[in-house]
Amino acid sequence: MRELLRLCVVLPCYNEEDTLEYSIKTLTDVLAALHEDGSIGKCYNVVCVDDGSKDGTWGMIGRLSDRYGRGRVCGIKLSRNVGHQNAIIAGLEHVAGRCDAVVTMDADLQDDVNAIKEMVQKYRLGCEIVLGVRRDRKSDSFAKRHTANMFYELMKSTHTPVIPNHAEYRLMSCNAVECLLRYGERNVFLRGIIPSMGFKSDVVYYDRVPRKYGKSKYPMAQMLNFAVEGITSFSIRPIRSIFLVGIVSLVLTLSVGIYVLAAILLGRTYPGWASLILSLWFLGSLVLVALGIIGEYIGKIYLEVKARPRYFVESVVGEQV
Ligand code: UDP
Ligand code: MG
């Protein structure tokens, strides 16, 4: 069994002032217990990434860092809100090379912290990536559960390599993190990229509980955004499907043409307002949908070509162990 001497836990935090005290206490207790039973070495710590919070999150991270020892809890403050995915990348970049493995998870600890133990065991047995997968979606609202299912179905149909019910809770070895950081793209969709990286991987099942403190930062609009982001950053099938729709619509137009010709020859023409207006609307919307999909990809190319930095670190608190 290989050793895990240095373990880091990265928590992206956006307006998490209310939850951090509870989360850090719970996490450090779990990590201390893991150290006690010999699963990990004595160099373990929690890195909170303040993703441009508007509440007192950064002050809270500073206080917790002082309370738990500056090596145990540290924080990096990003200059503005860059979103969940980029905040995770910022955390990973910060700890890369300074630890043997990293666990990323949401700051509200909705994902069962006790699964870290199993993740660590799998790492020690040789896994480079261990994905946390929810057993079910009982703790989600009706709307969230159903939109999530639709999201995974859509992902499957576009051949995007996602593991259903796996979110951002996972353990990665230092090597896997360094490889991940070589992906230069701006439109990051970690839960698609990471399972597609290869490496010896495994999953750990856990139950997700409702959020204890604070509220969700993923309203419906954000989730939709995330779904479009996920699909278009991985698959060009939607663009291809436009081509297919175009062919089908051409064939349809041809048969309509034959029908119209026959009607004219037989002298059976009607005042065609209804069919005209219908086809105008139909074709008009088809063109708009097609343009929309193409626009989504062109937008992505635009962002990638600019290759802007993903984030800026404004300040750092606490020392890395
Ligand atoms: N988060 C972030 N930046 C954002 C939005 C969210 O870093 O712009 C973090 C948030 O602090 C939390 C995680 O992403 O740690 C997941 O967010 P949340 O718990 O609100 O999502 P939900 O569990 O409701 O899907
Ligand atoms: Mg949450």
Short mmCIF file of C-alpha atoms and ligand atoms in Angstrom, two decimals:
data_model
loop_
_atom_site.label_atom_id
_atom_site.label_comp_id
_atom_site.label_asym_id
_atom_site.label_seq_id
_atom_site.Cartn_x
_atom_site.Cartn_y
_atom_site.Cartn_z
CA MET A 1 0.00 0.00 0.00
CA ARG A 2 1.37 3.40 -0.88
CA GLU A 3 1.52 6.18 1.65
CA LEU A 4 -0.48 9.39 1.56
CA LEU A 5 1.70 11.78 3.47
CA ARG A 6 0.24 15.13 2.42
CA LEU A 7 -3.48 15.56 1.75
CA CYS A 8 -5.14 18.86 0.82
CA VAL A 9 -8.85 19.57 0.70
CA VAL A 10 -9.89 22.39 -1.63
CA LEU A 11 -13.16 24.19 -0.90
CA PRO A 12 -14.51 26.73 -3.41
CA CYS A 13 -16.41 29.33 -1.37
CA TYR A 14 -18.83 31.89 -2.71
CA ASN A 15 -20.75 33.72 0.03
CA GLU A 16 -20.22 30.87 2.48
CA GLU A 17 -19.73 32.95 5.65
CA ASP A 18 -22.52 31.11 7.46
CA THR A 19 -21.35 27.61 6.73
CA LEU A 20 -17.55 27.81 6.95
CA GLU A 21 -17.22 27.51 10.73
CA TYR A 22 -19.21 24.28 10.71
CA SER A 23 -17.53 22.96 7.57
CA ILE A 24 -13.96 23.56 8.70
CA LYS A 25 -14.64 22.05 12.13
CA THR A 26 -16.22 18.93 10.60
CA LEU A 27 -13.51 18.57 7.98
CA THR A 28 -10.55 19.05 10.30
CA ASP A 29 -12.07 16.51 12.71
CA VAL A 30 -12.37 13.97 9.90
CA LEU A 31 -8.82 14.66 8.70
CA ALA A 32 -7.45 14.43 12.25
CA ALA A 33 -9.19 11.06 12.67
CA LEU A 34 -7.67 9.88 9.38
CA HIS A 35 -4.25 10.90 10.64
CA GLU A 36 -4.87 9.16 13.98
CA ASP A 37 -5.68 5.86 12.31
CA GLY A 38 -2.64 6.11 10.07
CA SER A 39 -4.50 6.63 6.76
CA ILE A 40 -2.78 9.95 6.07
CA GLY A 41 0.38 11.67 7.27
CA LYS A 42 0.53 14.68 9.56
CA CYS A 43 0.62 17.22 6.74
CA TYR A 44 -3.03 17.70 5.94
CA ASN A 45 -4.80 20.98 5.38
CA VAL A 46 -7.86 22.72 4.03
CA VAL A 47 -7.57 25.40 1.35
CA CYS A 48 -10.55 27.72 1.04
CA VAL A 49 -10.81 29.59 -2.26
CA ASP A 50 -12.82 32.76 -1.80
CA ASP A 51 -14.45 33.19 -5.21
CA GLY A 52 -15.08 36.93 -4.97
CA SER A 53 -17.63 36.61 -2.16
CA LYS A 54 -19.70 39.64 -1.26
CA ASP A 55 -20.28 38.68 2.38
CA GLY A 56 -17.75 38.17 5.18
CA THR A 57 -16.33 34.91 3.79
CA TRP A 58 -12.75 36.19 3.51
CA GLY A 59 -12.74 37.55 7.08
CA MET A 60 -14.12 34.23 8.28
CA ILE A 61 -11.39 32.28 6.44
CA GLY A 62 -8.77 34.52 8.12
CA ARG A 63 -10.24 33.91 11.58
CA LEU A 64 -10.49 30.15 11.02
CA SER A 65 -6.92 30.11 9.72
CA ASP A 66 -5.75 31.76 12.95
CA ARG A 67 -7.85 29.46 15.09
CA TYR A 68 -6.82 26.15 13.56
CA GLY A 69 -3.21 27.07 12.90
CA ARG A 70 -2.08 28.80 9.77
CA GLY A 71 -0.80 25.56 8.28
CA ARG A 72 -4.04 23.65 8.75
CA VAL A 73 -6.47 26.11 7.24
CA CYS A 74 -5.40 28.52 4.57
CA GLY A 75 -7.19 30.63 2.04
CA ILE A 76 -6.74 32.31 -1.30
CA LYS A 77 -8.88 35.23 -2.31
CA LEU A 78 -9.68 35.69 -5.99
CA SER A 79 -10.04 39.22 -7.29
CA ARG A 80 -13.64 38.62 -8.43
CA ASN A 81 -16.24 35.92 -8.84
CA VAL A 82 -15.07 33.55 -11.58
CA GLY A 83 -17.48 30.67 -10.98
CA HIS A 84 -17.32 27.30 -9.29
CA GLN A 85 -15.18 25.51 -11.91
CA ASN A 86 -12.52 28.20 -12.12
CA ALA A 87 -12.43 28.54 -8.34
CA ILE A 88 -11.65 24.82 -8.10
CA ILE A 89 -8.89 25.20 -10.71
CA ALA A 90 -7.44 28.13 -8.72
CA GLY A 91 -7.35 25.93 -5.62
CA LEU A 92 -5.77 23.04 -7.52
CA GLU A 93 -3.14 25.30 -9.03
CA HIS A 94 -2.36 26.63 -5.58
CA VAL A 95 -1.78 23.20 -4.03
CA ALA A 96 -0.24 21.42 -7.04
CA GLY A 97 3.21 20.11 -6.25
CA ARG A 98 2.76 20.70 -2.53
CA CYS A 99 0.78 17.59 -1.68
CA ASP A 100 0.37 13.94 -2.67
CA ALA A 101 -3.38 14.09 -3.23
CA VAL A 102 -6.17 16.65 -3.27
CA VAL A 103 -9.83 16.28 -2.41
CA THR A 104 -12.19 18.89 -3.89
CA MET A 105 -15.66 19.35 -2.47
CA ASP A 106 -18.35 21.99 -2.00
CA ALA A 107 -17.91 24.23 1.02
CA ASP A 108 -21.38 23.47 2.39
CA LEU A 109 -20.37 19.83 3.03
CA GLN A 110 -23.58 18.50 1.49
CA ASP A 111 -21.40 15.67 0.26
CA ASP A 112 -20.64 13.18 3.00
CA VAL A 113 -17.16 13.96 4.40
CA ASN A 114 -16.81 10.42 5.68
CA ALA A 115 -16.42 9.26 2.07
CA ILE A 116 -12.92 10.83 2.17
CA LYS A 117 -11.75 7.81 4.15
CA GLU A 118 -12.78 5.43 1.38
CA MET A 119 -11.25 7.76 -1.23
CA VAL A 120 -7.97 7.73 0.66
CA GLN A 121 -8.03 3.94 0.87
CA LYS A 122 -8.55 3.69 -2.89
CA TYR A 123 -5.71 6.15 -3.46
CA ARG A 124 -3.48 4.05 -1.26
CA LEU A 125 -4.42 0.98 -3.30
CA GLY A 126 -3.12 2.75 -6.40
CA CYS A 127 -6.00 4.85 -7.81
CA GLU A 128 -5.07 8.21 -9.27
CA ILE A 129 -8.64 9.52 -9.43
CA VAL A 130 -11.49 8.62 -7.09
CA LEU A 131 -14.90 10.07 -7.95
CA GLY A 132 -17.60 10.63 -5.36
CA VAL A 133 -20.96 9.49 -6.73
CA ARG A 134 -24.29 10.13 -5.02
CA ARG A 135 -26.35 7.04 -4.25
CA ASP A 136 -29.59 8.84 -5.12
CA ARG A 137 -31.11 12.28 -5.51
CA LYS A 138 -33.57 12.08 -2.63
CA SER A 139 -32.27 15.21 -0.93
CA ASP A 140 -32.81 17.36 -4.06
CA SER A 141 -35.89 19.41 -4.79
CA PHE A 142 -38.34 18.01 -7.35
CA ALA A 143 -37.20 20.51 -9.98
CA LYS A 144 -33.48 19.92 -9.39
CA ARG A 145 -33.86 16.15 -9.51
CA HIS A 146 -35.73 16.19 -12.80
CA THR A 147 -33.57 18.78 -14.52
CA ALA A 148 -30.49 16.82 -13.40
CA ASN A 149 -31.88 13.64 -14.96
CA MET A 150 -32.62 15.50 -18.20
CA PHE A 151 -29.12 16.94 -18.12
CA TYR A 152 -27.53 13.48 -17.86
CA GLU A 153 -29.76 12.09 -20.62
CA LEU A 154 -28.75 14.98 -22.87
CA MET A 155 -25.11 14.43 -21.98
CA LYS A 156 -25.41 10.76 -22.85
CA SER A 157 -26.99 11.53 -26.21
CA THR A 158 -24.19 13.95 -27.09
CA HIS A 159 -21.54 11.42 -25.97
CA THR A 160 -20.14 13.71 -23.27
CA PRO A 161 -18.25 11.46 -20.86
CA VAL A 162 -19.92 12.29 -17.55
CA ILE A 163 -20.60 9.92 -14.68
CA PRO A 164 -24.24 10.41 -13.60
CA ASN A 165 -24.61 11.87 -10.10
CA HIS A 166 -20.94 12.72 -9.78
CA ALA A 167 -20.36 16.41 -9.09
CA GLU A 168 -17.23 18.13 -7.85
CA TYR A 169 -16.47 15.74 -5.01
CA ARG A 170 -13.38 13.75 -5.85
CA LEU A 171 -9.84 12.84 -4.91
CA MET A 172 -7.02 13.29 -7.38
CA SER A 173 -3.39 12.36 -7.05
CA CYS A 174 -0.82 15.10 -7.50
CA ASN A 175 0.12 13.65 -10.89
CA ALA A 176 -3.50 13.67 -12.10
CA VAL A 177 -3.86 17.28 -10.91
CA GLU A 178 -0.74 18.33 -12.78
CA CYS A 179 -2.07 16.67 -15.94
CA LEU A 180 -5.45 18.33 -15.49
CA LEU A 181 -3.79 21.72 -15.22
CA ARG A 182 -2.29 21.21 -18.66
CA TYR A 183 -5.75 21.59 -20.20
CA GLY A 184 -5.56 25.19 -21.29
CA GLU A 185 -9.22 25.70 -22.16
CA ARG A 186 -11.22 28.56 -20.67
CA ASN A 187 -14.56 26.76 -20.85
CA VAL A 188 -13.79 24.22 -18.21
CA PHE A 189 -16.20 21.44 -17.44
CA LEU A 190 -14.33 19.39 -14.89
CA ARG A 191 -16.79 16.56 -14.50
CA GLY A 192 -16.43 15.83 -18.21
CA ILE A 193 -12.67 16.37 -18.46
CA ILE A 194 -11.60 14.37 -15.42
CA PRO A 195 -13.30 11.05 -16.25
CA SER A 196 -11.92 11.36 -19.80
CA MET A 197 -8.32 11.71 -18.64
CA GLY A 198 -7.71 8.02 -18.19
CA PHE A 199 -5.57 6.93 -15.19
CA LYS A 200 -6.56 4.25 -12.74
CA SER A 201 -9.90 5.45 -11.39
CA ASP A 202 -12.63 4.28 -9.09
CA VAL A 203 -15.81 5.58 -7.53
CA VAL A 204 -17.05 5.90 -3.98
CA TYR A 205 -20.79 6.04 -3.26
CA TYR A 206 -22.20 8.40 -0.65
CA ASP A 207 -25.43 10.08 0.46
CA ARG A 208 -25.88 13.78 -0.06
CA VAL A 209 -27.67 15.75 2.64
CA PRO A 210 -29.53 19.07 2.35
CA ARG A 211 -27.50 22.24 2.88
CA LYS A 212 -27.22 23.07 6.63
CA TYR A 213 -26.25 26.76 6.45
CA GLY A 214 -26.48 29.48 3.80
CA LYS A 215 -28.29 29.01 0.52
CA SER A 216 -27.64 27.49 -2.89
CA LYS A 217 -25.67 29.53 -5.44
CA TYR A 218 -27.12 27.57 -8.32
CA PRO A 219 -30.48 29.00 -9.30
CA MET A 220 -32.23 27.54 -12.35
CA ALA A 221 -30.63 30.02 -14.78
CA GLN A 222 -27.14 29.10 -13.55
CA MET A 223 -27.87 25.40 -13.89
CA LEU A 224 -29.09 25.81 -17.45
CA ASN A 225 -25.98 27.79 -18.22
CA PHE A 226 -23.86 25.02 -16.76
CA ALA A 227 -25.66 22.38 -18.84
CA VAL A 228 -25.12 24.28 -22.12
CA GLU A 229 -21.51 24.89 -21.09
CA GLY A 230 -21.02 21.19 -20.40
CA ILE A 231 -22.46 19.96 -23.66
CA THR A 232 -20.93 22.51 -25.99
CA SER A 233 -17.49 22.30 -24.41
CA PHE A 234 -17.36 18.59 -25.13
CA SER A 235 -19.37 17.68 -28.15
CA ILE A 236 -19.86 18.95 -31.67
CA ARG A 237 -22.92 16.74 -32.14
CA PRO A 238 -25.37 19.64 -31.80
CA ILE A 239 -23.69 21.31 -34.80
CA ARG A 240 -23.85 18.07 -36.75
CA SER A 241 -27.50 17.68 -35.85
CA ILE A 242 -28.18 21.04 -37.53
CA PHE A 243 -26.85 19.56 -40.75
CA LEU A 244 -29.11 16.54 -40.34
CA VAL A 245 -32.13 18.71 -39.61
CA GLY A 246 -31.26 20.69 -42.73
CA ILE A 247 -31.20 17.51 -44.88
CA VAL A 248 -34.51 16.30 -43.45
CA SER A 249 -36.08 19.68 -44.04
CA LEU A 250 -34.77 19.67 -47.64
CA VAL A 251 -36.34 16.28 -48.29
CA LEU A 252 -39.59 17.55 -46.80
CA THR A 253 -39.47 20.65 -48.97
CA LEU A 254 -38.95 18.45 -52.03
CA SER A 255 -42.04 16.38 -51.26
CA VAL A 256 -44.04 19.53 -50.58
CA GLY A 257 -42.83 20.83 -53.96
CA ILE A 258 -44.02 17.67 -55.72
CA TYR A 259 -47.36 17.93 -53.95
CA VAL A 260 -47.76 21.57 -54.98
CA LEU A 261 -46.83 20.77 -58.57
CA ALA A 262 -49.38 17.95 -58.66
CA ALA A 263 -52.01 20.24 -57.17
CA ILE A 264 -51.32 22.86 -59.85
CA LEU A 265 -51.45 20.32 -62.66
CA LEU A 266 -54.74 18.96 -61.37
CA GLY A 267 -56.05 22.48 -61.04
CA ARG A 268 -56.62 22.02 -57.31
CA THR A 269 -54.91 25.01 -55.82
CA TYR A 270 -56.23 26.63 -52.67
CA PRO A 271 -55.76 30.03 -51.16
CA GLY A 272 -52.58 29.05 -49.30
CA TRP A 273 -52.34 31.51 -46.46
CA ALA A 274 -52.30 28.99 -43.60
CA SER A 275 -49.64 26.73 -45.08
CA LEU A 276 -47.56 29.72 -46.10
CA ILE A 277 -47.57 31.33 -42.72
CA LEU A 278 -46.94 27.99 -41.00
CA SER A 279 -43.93 27.16 -43.09
CA LEU A 280 -42.58 30.67 -42.65
CA TRP A 281 -42.69 30.28 -38.89
CA PHE A 282 -41.35 26.77 -38.99
CA LEU A 283 -38.40 27.52 -41.23
CA GLY A 284 -37.74 30.81 -39.45
CA SER A 285 -37.46 29.08 -36.09
CA LEU A 286 -35.33 26.32 -37.56
CA VAL A 287 -32.88 28.89 -38.85
CA LEU A 288 -32.82 30.70 -35.52
CA VAL A 289 -32.19 27.51 -33.56
CA ALA A 290 -29.41 26.57 -35.96
CA LEU A 291 -27.86 30.01 -35.70
CA GLY A 292 -28.14 29.84 -31.93
CA ILE A 293 -26.26 26.55 -31.74
CA ILE A 294 -23.57 27.73 -34.12
CA GLY A 295 -23.33 31.00 -32.19
CA GLU A 296 -22.74 29.06 -28.98
CA TYR A 297 -19.71 27.36 -30.50
CA ILE A 298 -18.40 30.52 -32.12
CA GLY A 299 -18.71 32.23 -28.74
CA LYS A 300 -16.60 29.46 -27.25
CA ILE A 301 -13.96 29.82 -29.95
CA TYR A 302 -13.91 33.56 -29.28
CA LEU A 303 -13.27 33.01 -25.58
CA GLU A 304 -10.63 30.36 -26.20
CA VAL A 305 -8.80 32.47 -28.77
CA LYS A 306 -8.53 35.36 -26.35
CA ALA A 307 -7.06 32.94 -23.79
CA ARG A 308 -7.65 35.33 -20.93
CA PRO A 309 -6.42 34.37 -17.47
CA ARG A 310 -9.01 32.35 -15.60
CA TYR A 311 -8.58 34.25 -12.33
CA PHE A 312 -6.29 36.53 -10.34
CA VAL A 313 -5.26 35.86 -6.76
CA GLU A 314 -5.68 38.98 -4.66
CA SER A 315 -4.33 37.70 -1.35
CA VAL A 316 -3.36 34.55 0.47
CA VAL A 317 -3.74 33.67 4.12
CA GLY A 318 -2.06 30.80 6.00
CA GLU A 319 1.00 28.82 5.14
CA GLN A 320 0.92 25.64 3.14
CA VAL A 321 2.16 22.73 5.27
N1 UDP B 1 -19.47 28.38 -5.75
C1 UDP B 1 -18.36 29.12 -6.19
N2 UDP B 1 -18.55 30.13 -7.10
C2 UDP B 1 -19.78 30.42 -7.60
C3 UDP B 1 -20.89 29.64 -7.18
C4 UDP B 1 -20.70 28.62 -6.26
O1 UDP B 1 -17.24 28.88 -5.75
O2 UDP B 1 -19.87 31.35 -8.40
C5 UDP B 1 -19.26 27.29 -4.77
C6 UDP B 1 -20.13 27.37 -3.52
O3 UDP B 1 -19.57 28.20 -2.55
C7 UDP B 1 -20.16 25.90 -3.09
C8 UDP B 1 -20.12 25.16 -4.41
O4 UDP B 1 -19.65 26.10 -5.39
O5 UDP B 1 -19.02 25.55 -2.35
C9 UDP B 1 -21.46 24.62 -4.82
O6 UDP B 1 -22.46 25.61 -4.72
P1 UDP B 1 -23.87 25.33 -4.05
O7 UDP B 1 -23.72 24.53 -2.80
O8 UDP B 1 -24.55 26.63 -3.88
O9 UDP B 1 -24.57 24.47 -5.19
P2 UDP B 1 -25.72 23.35 -5.00
O10 UDP B 1 -25.22 22.40 -3.95
O11 UDP B 1 -26.93 24.08 -4.58
O12 UDP B 1 -25.81 22.72 -6.35
MG MG B 2 -24.44 22.80 -2.14
#
